[in-house]
XYZ file of C-alpha atoms in Angstrom:
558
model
C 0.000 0.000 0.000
C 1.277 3.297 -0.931
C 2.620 5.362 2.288
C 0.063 8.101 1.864
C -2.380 5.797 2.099
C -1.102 3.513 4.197
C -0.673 6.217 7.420
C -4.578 6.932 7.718
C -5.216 2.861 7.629
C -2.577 2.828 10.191
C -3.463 5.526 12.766
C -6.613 4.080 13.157
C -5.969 2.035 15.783
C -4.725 4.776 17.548
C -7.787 6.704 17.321
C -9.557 3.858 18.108
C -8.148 2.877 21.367
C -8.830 6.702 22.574
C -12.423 6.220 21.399
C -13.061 3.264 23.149
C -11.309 4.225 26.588
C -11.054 7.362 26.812
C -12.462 7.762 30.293
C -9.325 6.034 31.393
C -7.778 9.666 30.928
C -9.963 11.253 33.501
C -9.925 8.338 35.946
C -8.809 9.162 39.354
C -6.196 7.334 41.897
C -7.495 4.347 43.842
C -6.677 1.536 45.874
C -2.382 0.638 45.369
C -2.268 3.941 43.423
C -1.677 5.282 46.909
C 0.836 3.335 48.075
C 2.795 4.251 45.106
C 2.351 8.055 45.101
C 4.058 7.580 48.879
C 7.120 6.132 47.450
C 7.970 9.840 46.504
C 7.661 10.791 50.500
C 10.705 8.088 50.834
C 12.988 10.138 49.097
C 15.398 12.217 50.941
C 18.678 11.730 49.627
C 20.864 9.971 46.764
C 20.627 6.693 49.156
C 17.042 7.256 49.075
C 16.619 6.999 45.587
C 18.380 4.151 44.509
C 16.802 1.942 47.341
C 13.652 3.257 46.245
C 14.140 2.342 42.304
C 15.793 -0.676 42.790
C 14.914 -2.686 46.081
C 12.002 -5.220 45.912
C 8.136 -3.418 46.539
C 5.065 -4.923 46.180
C 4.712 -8.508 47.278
C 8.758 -8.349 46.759
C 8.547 -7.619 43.168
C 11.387 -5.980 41.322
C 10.249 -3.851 38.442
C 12.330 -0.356 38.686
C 11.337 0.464 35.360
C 7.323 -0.501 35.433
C 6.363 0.666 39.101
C 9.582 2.290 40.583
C 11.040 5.044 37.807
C 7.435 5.504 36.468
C 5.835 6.654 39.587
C 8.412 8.804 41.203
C 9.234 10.538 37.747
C 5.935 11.087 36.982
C 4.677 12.227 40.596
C 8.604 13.972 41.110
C 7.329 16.107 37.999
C 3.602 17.014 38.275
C 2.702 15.674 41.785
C -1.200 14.137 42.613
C -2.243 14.433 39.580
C -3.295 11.175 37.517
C -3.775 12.678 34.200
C 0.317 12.207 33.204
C -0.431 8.642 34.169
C -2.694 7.616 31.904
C -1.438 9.993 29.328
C 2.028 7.711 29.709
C -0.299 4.558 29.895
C -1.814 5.630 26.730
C 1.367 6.632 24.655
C 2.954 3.342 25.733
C -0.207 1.215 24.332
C -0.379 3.447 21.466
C 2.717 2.434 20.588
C 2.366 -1.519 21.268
C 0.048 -1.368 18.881
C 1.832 0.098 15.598
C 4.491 -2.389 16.808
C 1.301 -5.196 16.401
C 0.503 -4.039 13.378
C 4.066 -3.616 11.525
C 4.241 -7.340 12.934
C 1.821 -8.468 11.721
C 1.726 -7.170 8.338
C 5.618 -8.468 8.322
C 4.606 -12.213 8.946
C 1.766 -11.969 6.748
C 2.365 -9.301 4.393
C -1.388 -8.761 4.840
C -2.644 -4.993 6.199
C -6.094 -6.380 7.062
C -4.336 -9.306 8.902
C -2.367 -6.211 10.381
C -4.981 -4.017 11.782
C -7.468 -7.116 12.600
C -4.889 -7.850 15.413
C -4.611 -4.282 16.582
C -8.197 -4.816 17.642
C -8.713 -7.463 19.139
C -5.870 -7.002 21.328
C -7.100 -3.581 22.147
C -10.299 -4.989 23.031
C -9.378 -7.934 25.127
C -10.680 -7.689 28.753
C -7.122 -7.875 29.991
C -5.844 -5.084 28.489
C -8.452 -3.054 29.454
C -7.911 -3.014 33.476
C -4.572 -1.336 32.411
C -5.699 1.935 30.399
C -7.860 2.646 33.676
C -5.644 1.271 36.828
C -1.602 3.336 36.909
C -0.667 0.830 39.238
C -0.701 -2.174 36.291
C 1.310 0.326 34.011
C 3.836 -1.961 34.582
C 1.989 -4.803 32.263
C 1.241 -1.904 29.379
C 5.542 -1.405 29.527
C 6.297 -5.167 29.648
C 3.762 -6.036 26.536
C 5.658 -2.614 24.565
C 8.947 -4.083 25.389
C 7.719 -7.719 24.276
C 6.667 -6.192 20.932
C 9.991 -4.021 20.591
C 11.983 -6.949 21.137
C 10.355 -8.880 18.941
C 10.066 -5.951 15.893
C 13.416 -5.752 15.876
C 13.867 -9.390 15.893
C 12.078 -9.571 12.595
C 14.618 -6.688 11.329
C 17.696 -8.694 12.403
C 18.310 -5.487 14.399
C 20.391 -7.502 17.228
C 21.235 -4.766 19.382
C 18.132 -3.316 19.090
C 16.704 -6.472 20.293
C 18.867 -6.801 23.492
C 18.238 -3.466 24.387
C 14.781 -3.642 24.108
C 15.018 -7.492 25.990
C 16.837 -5.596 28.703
C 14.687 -3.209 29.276
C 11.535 -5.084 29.336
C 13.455 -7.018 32.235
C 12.799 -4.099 34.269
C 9.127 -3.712 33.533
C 7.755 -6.886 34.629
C 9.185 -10.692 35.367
C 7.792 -12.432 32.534
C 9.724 -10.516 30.080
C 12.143 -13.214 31.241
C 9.959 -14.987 28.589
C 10.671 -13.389 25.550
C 13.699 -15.146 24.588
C 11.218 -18.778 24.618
C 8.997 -16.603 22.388
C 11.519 -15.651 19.997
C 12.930 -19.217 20.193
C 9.522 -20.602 18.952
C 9.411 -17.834 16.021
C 12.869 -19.272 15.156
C 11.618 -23.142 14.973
C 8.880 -22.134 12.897
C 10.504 -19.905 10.517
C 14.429 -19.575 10.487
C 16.240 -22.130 12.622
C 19.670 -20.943 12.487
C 18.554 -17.697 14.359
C 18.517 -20.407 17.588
C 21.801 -19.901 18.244
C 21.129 -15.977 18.438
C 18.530 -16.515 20.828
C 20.936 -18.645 23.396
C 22.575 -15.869 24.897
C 19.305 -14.230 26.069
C 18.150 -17.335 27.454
C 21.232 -17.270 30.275
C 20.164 -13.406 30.949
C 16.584 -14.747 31.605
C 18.002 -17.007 34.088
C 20.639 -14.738 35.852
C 17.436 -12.098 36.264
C 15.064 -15.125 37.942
C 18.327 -16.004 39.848
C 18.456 -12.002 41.016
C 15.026 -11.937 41.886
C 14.931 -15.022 44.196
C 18.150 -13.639 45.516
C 16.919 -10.456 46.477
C 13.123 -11.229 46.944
C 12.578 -14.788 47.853
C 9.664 -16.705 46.574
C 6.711 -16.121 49.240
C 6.039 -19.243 51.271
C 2.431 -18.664 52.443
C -0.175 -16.770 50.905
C -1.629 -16.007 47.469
C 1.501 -15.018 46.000
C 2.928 -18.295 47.283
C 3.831 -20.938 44.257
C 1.909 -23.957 43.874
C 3.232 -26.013 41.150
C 0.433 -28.658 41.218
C -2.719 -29.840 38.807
C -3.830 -26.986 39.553
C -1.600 -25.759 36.713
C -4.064 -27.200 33.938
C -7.463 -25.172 35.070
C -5.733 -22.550 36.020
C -4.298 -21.987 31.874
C -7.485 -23.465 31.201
C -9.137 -20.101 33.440
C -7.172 -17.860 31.857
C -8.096 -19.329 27.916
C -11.700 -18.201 28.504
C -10.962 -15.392 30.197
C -8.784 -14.411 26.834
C -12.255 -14.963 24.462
C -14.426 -13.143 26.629
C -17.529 -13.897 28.935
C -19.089 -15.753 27.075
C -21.178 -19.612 27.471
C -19.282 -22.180 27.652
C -19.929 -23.950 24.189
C -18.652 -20.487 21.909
C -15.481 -20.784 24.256
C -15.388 -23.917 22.970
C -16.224 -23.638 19.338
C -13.691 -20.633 19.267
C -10.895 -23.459 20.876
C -12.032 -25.735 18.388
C -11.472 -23.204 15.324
C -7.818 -22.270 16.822
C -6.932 -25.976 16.818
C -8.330 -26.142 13.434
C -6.133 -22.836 11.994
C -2.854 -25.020 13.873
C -3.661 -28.562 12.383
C -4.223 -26.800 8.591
C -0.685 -26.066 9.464
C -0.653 -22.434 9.668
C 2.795 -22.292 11.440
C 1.662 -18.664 12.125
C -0.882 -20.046 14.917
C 1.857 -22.105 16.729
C 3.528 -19.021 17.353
C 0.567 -16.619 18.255
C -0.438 -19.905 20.810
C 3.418 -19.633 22.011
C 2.867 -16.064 22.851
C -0.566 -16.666 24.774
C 1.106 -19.366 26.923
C 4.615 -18.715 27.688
C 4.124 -15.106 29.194
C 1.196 -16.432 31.538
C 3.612 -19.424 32.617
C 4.488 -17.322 35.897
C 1.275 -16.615 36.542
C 0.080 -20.162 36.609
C 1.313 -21.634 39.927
C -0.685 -19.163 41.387
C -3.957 -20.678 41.582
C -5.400 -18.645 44.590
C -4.341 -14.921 42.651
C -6.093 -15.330 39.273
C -6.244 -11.631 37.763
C -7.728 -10.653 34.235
C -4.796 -7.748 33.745
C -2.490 -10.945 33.992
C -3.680 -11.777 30.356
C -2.461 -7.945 29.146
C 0.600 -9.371 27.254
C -0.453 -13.042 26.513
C -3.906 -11.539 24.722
C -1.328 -10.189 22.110
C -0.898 -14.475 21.338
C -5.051 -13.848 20.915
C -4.861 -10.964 18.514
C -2.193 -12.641 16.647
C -4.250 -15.839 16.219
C -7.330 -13.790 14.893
C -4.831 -11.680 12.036
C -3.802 -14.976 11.259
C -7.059 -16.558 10.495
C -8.102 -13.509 8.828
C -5.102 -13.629 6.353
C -4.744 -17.658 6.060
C -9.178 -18.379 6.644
C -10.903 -14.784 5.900
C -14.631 -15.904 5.584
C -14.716 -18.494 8.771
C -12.395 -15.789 10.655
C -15.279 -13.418 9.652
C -17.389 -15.187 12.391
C -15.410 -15.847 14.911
C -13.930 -12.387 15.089
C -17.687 -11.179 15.359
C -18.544 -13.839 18.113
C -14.739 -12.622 19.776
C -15.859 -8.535 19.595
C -19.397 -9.191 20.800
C -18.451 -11.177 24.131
C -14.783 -8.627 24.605
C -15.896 -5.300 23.657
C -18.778 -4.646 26.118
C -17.199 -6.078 29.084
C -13.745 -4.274 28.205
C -16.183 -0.863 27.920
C -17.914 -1.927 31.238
C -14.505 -2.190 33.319
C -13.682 1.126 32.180
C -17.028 2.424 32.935
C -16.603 0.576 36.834
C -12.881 1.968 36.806
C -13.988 5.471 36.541
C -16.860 5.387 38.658
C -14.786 3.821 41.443
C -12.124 6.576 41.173
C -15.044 9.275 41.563
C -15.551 7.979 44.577
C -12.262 8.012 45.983
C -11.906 11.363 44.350
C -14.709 13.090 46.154
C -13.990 11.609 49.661
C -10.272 12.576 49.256
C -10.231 15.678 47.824
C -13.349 16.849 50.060
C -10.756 16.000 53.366
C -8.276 18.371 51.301
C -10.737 20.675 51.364
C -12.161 20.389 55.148
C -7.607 20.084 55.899
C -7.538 23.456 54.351
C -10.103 25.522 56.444
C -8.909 23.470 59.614
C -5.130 22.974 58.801
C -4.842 21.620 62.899
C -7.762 19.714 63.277
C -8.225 16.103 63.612
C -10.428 14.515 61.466
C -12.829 11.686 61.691
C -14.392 9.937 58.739
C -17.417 8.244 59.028
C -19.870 6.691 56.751
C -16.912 4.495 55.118
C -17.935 1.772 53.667
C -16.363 -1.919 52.860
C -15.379 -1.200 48.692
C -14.464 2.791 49.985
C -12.020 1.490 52.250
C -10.339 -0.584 50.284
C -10.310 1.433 47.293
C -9.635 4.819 49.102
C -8.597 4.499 52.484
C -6.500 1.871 53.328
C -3.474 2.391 50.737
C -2.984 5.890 52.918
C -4.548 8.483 50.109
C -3.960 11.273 52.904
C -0.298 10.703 53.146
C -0.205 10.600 49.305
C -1.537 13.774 49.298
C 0.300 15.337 52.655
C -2.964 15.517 54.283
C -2.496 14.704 58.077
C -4.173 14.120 60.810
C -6.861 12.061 59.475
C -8.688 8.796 61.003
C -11.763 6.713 60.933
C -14.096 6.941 63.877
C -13.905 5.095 66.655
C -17.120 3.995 67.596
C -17.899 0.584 66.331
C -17.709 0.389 62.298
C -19.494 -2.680 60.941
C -19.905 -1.360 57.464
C -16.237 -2.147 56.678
C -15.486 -6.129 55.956
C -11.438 -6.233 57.432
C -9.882 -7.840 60.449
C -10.119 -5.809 63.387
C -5.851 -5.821 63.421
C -6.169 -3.658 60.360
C -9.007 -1.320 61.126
C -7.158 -0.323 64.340
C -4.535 1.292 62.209
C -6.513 3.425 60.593
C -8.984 4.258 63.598
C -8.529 6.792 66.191
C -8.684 6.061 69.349
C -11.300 6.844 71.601
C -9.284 8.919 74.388
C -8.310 11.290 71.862
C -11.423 11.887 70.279
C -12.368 14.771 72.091
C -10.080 16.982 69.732
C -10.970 15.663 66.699
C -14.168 16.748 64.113
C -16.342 13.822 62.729
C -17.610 14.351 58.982
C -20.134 11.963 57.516
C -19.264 11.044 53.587
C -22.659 10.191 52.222
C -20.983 9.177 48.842
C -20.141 12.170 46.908
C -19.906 14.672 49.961
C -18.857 15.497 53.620
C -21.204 16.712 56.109
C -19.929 18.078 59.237
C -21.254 15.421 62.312
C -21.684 15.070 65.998
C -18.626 14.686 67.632
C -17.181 11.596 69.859
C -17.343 11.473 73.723
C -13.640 10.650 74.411
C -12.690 8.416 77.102
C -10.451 8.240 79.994
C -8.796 4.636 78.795
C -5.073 4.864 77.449
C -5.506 3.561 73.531
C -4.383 0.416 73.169
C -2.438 1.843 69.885
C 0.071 3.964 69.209
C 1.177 5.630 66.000
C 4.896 6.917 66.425
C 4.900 8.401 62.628
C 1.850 10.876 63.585
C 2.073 13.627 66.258
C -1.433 13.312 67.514
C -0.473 10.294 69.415
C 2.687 12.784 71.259
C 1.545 12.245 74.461
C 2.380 9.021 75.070
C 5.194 9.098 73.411
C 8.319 8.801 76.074
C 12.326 9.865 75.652
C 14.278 8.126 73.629
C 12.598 9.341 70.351
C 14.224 10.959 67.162
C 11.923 12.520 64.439
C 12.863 11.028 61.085
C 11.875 12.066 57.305
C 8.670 11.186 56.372
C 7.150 11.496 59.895
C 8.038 8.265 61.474
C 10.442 7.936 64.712
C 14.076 6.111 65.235
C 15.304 5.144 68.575
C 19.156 4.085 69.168
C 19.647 2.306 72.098
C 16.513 2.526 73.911
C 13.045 4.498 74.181
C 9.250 4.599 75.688
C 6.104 4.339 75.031
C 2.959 4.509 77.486
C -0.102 2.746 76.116
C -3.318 0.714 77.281
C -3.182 -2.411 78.763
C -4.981 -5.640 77.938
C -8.679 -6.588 78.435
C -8.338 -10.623 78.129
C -5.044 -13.089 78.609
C -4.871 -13.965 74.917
C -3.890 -10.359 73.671
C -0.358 -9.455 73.297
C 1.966 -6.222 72.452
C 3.204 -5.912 68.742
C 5.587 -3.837 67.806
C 5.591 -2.633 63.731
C 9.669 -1.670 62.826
C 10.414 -0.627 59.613
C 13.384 -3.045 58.691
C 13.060 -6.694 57.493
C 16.623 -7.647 58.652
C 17.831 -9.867 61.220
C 17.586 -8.013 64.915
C 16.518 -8.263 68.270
C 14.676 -5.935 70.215
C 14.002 -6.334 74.094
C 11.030 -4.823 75.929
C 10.360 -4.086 79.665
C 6.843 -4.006 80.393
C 6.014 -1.449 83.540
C 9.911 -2.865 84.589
C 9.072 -6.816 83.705
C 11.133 -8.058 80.965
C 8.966 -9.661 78.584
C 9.853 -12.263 75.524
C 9.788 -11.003 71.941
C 9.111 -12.972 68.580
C 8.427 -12.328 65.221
C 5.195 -12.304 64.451
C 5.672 -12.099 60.648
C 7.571 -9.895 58.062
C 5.893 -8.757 55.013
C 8.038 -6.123 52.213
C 9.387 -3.385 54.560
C 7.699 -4.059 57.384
C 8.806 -6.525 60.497
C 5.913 -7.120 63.427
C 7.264 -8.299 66.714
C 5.140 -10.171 69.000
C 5.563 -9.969 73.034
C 3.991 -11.894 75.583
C 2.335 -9.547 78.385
C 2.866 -10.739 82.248
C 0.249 -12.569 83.856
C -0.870 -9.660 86.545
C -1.318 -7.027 83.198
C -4.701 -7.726 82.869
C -5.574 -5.303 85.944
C -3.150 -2.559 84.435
C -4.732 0.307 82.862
C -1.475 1.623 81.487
C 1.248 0.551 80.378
C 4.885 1.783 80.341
C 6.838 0.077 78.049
C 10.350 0.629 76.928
C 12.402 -1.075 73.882
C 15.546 -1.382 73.417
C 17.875 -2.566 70.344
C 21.406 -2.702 69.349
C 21.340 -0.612 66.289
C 18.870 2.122 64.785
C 15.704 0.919 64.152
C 12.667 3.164 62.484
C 9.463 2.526 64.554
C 5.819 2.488 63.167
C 3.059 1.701 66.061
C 2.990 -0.504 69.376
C -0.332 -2.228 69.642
C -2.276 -4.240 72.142
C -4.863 -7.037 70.659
């Protein structure tokens, strides 16, 4: 096709992926959103910053390219604002896709082949959750850097190819993939390019070797691998997932027309099969965290499929590509919809504390009328400290609105003795109304925030302010809190460090033993057993002591 025709044809996709998502633009922050925006408040110094691009975050993930770099340049340069998010998020897709389509049309030589795949990746319910949610920017980057890779792979451009393999390490772990993916595309279509491919395959293995040295593999929870039968339904999940909601016998009938395109011997659907299953392997021995934005990158293998049926089997493509759009494209369209409506949400209670902060730049203030979904999505990933607004709490009268373990809620609920200082505002869903206050009580809380000044009174000596609002001691400090109601509850202690230390603690003069409780990213929580007699004690002094500097975050008795 002549150039001058050919752009137009070719920008479309572009223009189409604005279309369709477009309220992904003016979606606001929500849920881990948060927690990123924060990493910005960790920065204080050159020491700062490389621990805080290159250590392990999120469930001990190391991605200082797709999380790391992109949230504190971004937020470093134009603050709270999620616009230059999704802008980024948008750029980065738009670009994934004219890498699809010059592909596409090179393995094919076919420009409807070309732009057929542009769509139905951009339509594919796992994509979608990514042009709506920052925090999964990280699988937009990894699926550009696949596509990069791979472009320049059909160029011979070598170095152009490591660079781009390189980089893509840094967005996400399965880009530790691509070098299977390009090995396939070499068995199918130029075998003596194996040997090329080698290299990258011991660079894939030195990164996984990294990562477990760094951040070892998790061995409890979600994020904890089970390699297992469970393997097969899980892949088996994640197929249907790829076609769309749909019943059960089209996800079948679409199967049946893939295995079809394979066994006419369309080497072309091998390899768009290859790159639907080998960047989900990671994700498969973890049955218990299934996630539709896990299918971002392997739903290319999906669009590549359908622009090979359209070039090798146009008329029967015709049909499934029809029964593919009408299960995809409303449900992609109705998690942007539910994206945007969630961030309202979050935007209206946040930005209406801003606005209460601002009037009452001392007060303390009380939320109430927080439900379950708001406080996951807008509380609980610390929004207020995103946004430097301090000083703000959850009631503490009874909530039973919110679904979370009572351990949780207590961090993010005032206590009632220092109620009497704070204001209460009711958020009725889109707005605050000033409430009746809380009767304080005479009780010592039974937790203790050392990052937040309200809680200064029973703080004791020994203390050192440190960046960010949080407290070191050296050697030894205090602390005077409640005491327990029943013999099962214990003191925990939340330190900032994950390393290997000891900390003692004197209870009201008793020396009391210490264990971990558990350790989770950045965070270490100490358990100590109370004496018998501290049932009858309505305060507490307690003082810790340690061998080296230690950054405190809350004592706590449950």
């Amino acid at each position: 096709m002549p150039l001058r025709r050919a752009i137009p044809w070719r920008a479309l996709p572009v223009v189409l992926l604005l279309a369709l998502y477009w309220p992904g633009l003016n979606t606001w922050f929500y849920q881990d959103d948060f927690g990123w925006l924060n990493l910005r408040h960790d920065v204080h110094s050159a020491g700062d910053l490389a621990g805080a691009l290159l250590a392990p975050k999120a469930h001990g993930n190391m991605r200082p390219l797709g999380e790391n770099a992109y949230w504190l340049g971004i937020s470093g340069l134009f603050g709270a604002d999620p616009l230059p998010f999704h802008i980024a998020a948008f750029l980065t897709q738009a670009g994934s896709l004219l890498l699809l389509g010059g592909i596409m049309r090179r393995l094919t030589g076919s420009e409807a082949a070309g732009f057929g795949a542009q769509v139905l990746w951009m339509v594919n319910i796992g994509l979608a959750p990514a042009l709506g949610w920052s925090s999964i920017y990280n699988q937009v980057l990894s699926g550009f850097f696949f596509l990069l890779a791979f472009y320049f792979l059909l160029r011979r451009n070598w170095a152009g190819q490591w660079i781009a393999f390189l980089l893509g390490l840094g967005a996400l772990e399965i880009n530790v993939m691509y070098p299977a993916v390009a090995a396939v595309y070499a068995l199918l279509y130029e075998r003596k390019l194996l040997k090329k491919m080698l290299p990258m395959f011991a660079v894939s293995a030195l990164a996984v070797g990294v990562h477990l040295y760094f951040s070892p593999v998790a061995s409890t929870g979600v994020y904890a691998p089970r390699v297992d039968g469970r393997i097969f339904p899980t892949l088996w999940t994640y197929w249907v997932w790829a076609l769309g909601p749909m019943a059960w016998w089209l996800a079948i009938l679409l199967t049946a027309g893939v295995g079809m395109l394979i066994a006419s011997g369309a080497r072309a659907g091998l390899l768009g099969l290859a790159w639907f299953v080998l960047p989900l392997l990671p994700y498969l021995p973890l049955p218990e965290h299934k996630m539709d934005y896990y299918l971002a990158v392997p739903a290319i293998g999906i669009a590549m499929l359908g622009g090979f049926a359209i070039s090798h089997r146009p008329l029967p493509a015709v049909a499934f590509v029809v029964i593919y759009l009408g299960a995809s494209l409303p449900a992609s369209l109705g998690i942007t919809q539910w994206q945007h409506a969630r961030g309202e949400r979050v935007e209206d209670l946040v930005l209406g504390v801003q606005e209460v902060r601002h009037s009452a730049p001392e007060q303390i203030i009380l939320l109430d009328g927080v439900d379950t979904e708001l406080f996951w999505s807008g509380v609980a990933d610390l929004p207020f400290r995103a946004l430097s607004i301090p000083r703000v709490y959850l009631t503490p009268t009874p909530n039973t609105r919110i679904a979370a373990a009572p351990e949780l809620l207590s961090k993010y609920t005032l206590p009632a003795a220092l109620a009497g200082r704070a204001v209460v505002y009711r958020f009725d869903g889109r707005q605050l109304h000033r409430a009746a206050g809380v009767t304080p009580t005479e009780d010592a809380p039974r937790f203790v925030n050392l990052a937040d000044d309200v809680f200064r009174d029973y703080f004791g000596e020994g203390w050192h302010e440190a960046p960010g609002g949080y407290r070191w001691m050296e050697g030894s400090a205090a602390v005077r809190i409640g005491g327990p109601r029943s013999a099962g509850e214990r003191l925990y202690l939340g330190i900032f460090d994950t390393g290997k230390f000891r900390v003692g603690v004197l209870v009201n003069g008793v020396d009391v033993p210490v264990e971990v409780a558990h350790r989770d990213n950045d965070l270490s929580e100490f358990r100590a057993t109370l004496p018998a007699g501290a049932i009858g004690w309505k305060r507490m002094e307690v003082r810790l002591s340690a061998e080296r500097h230690l950054l405190f975050g809350y004592l706590e008795v449950r």
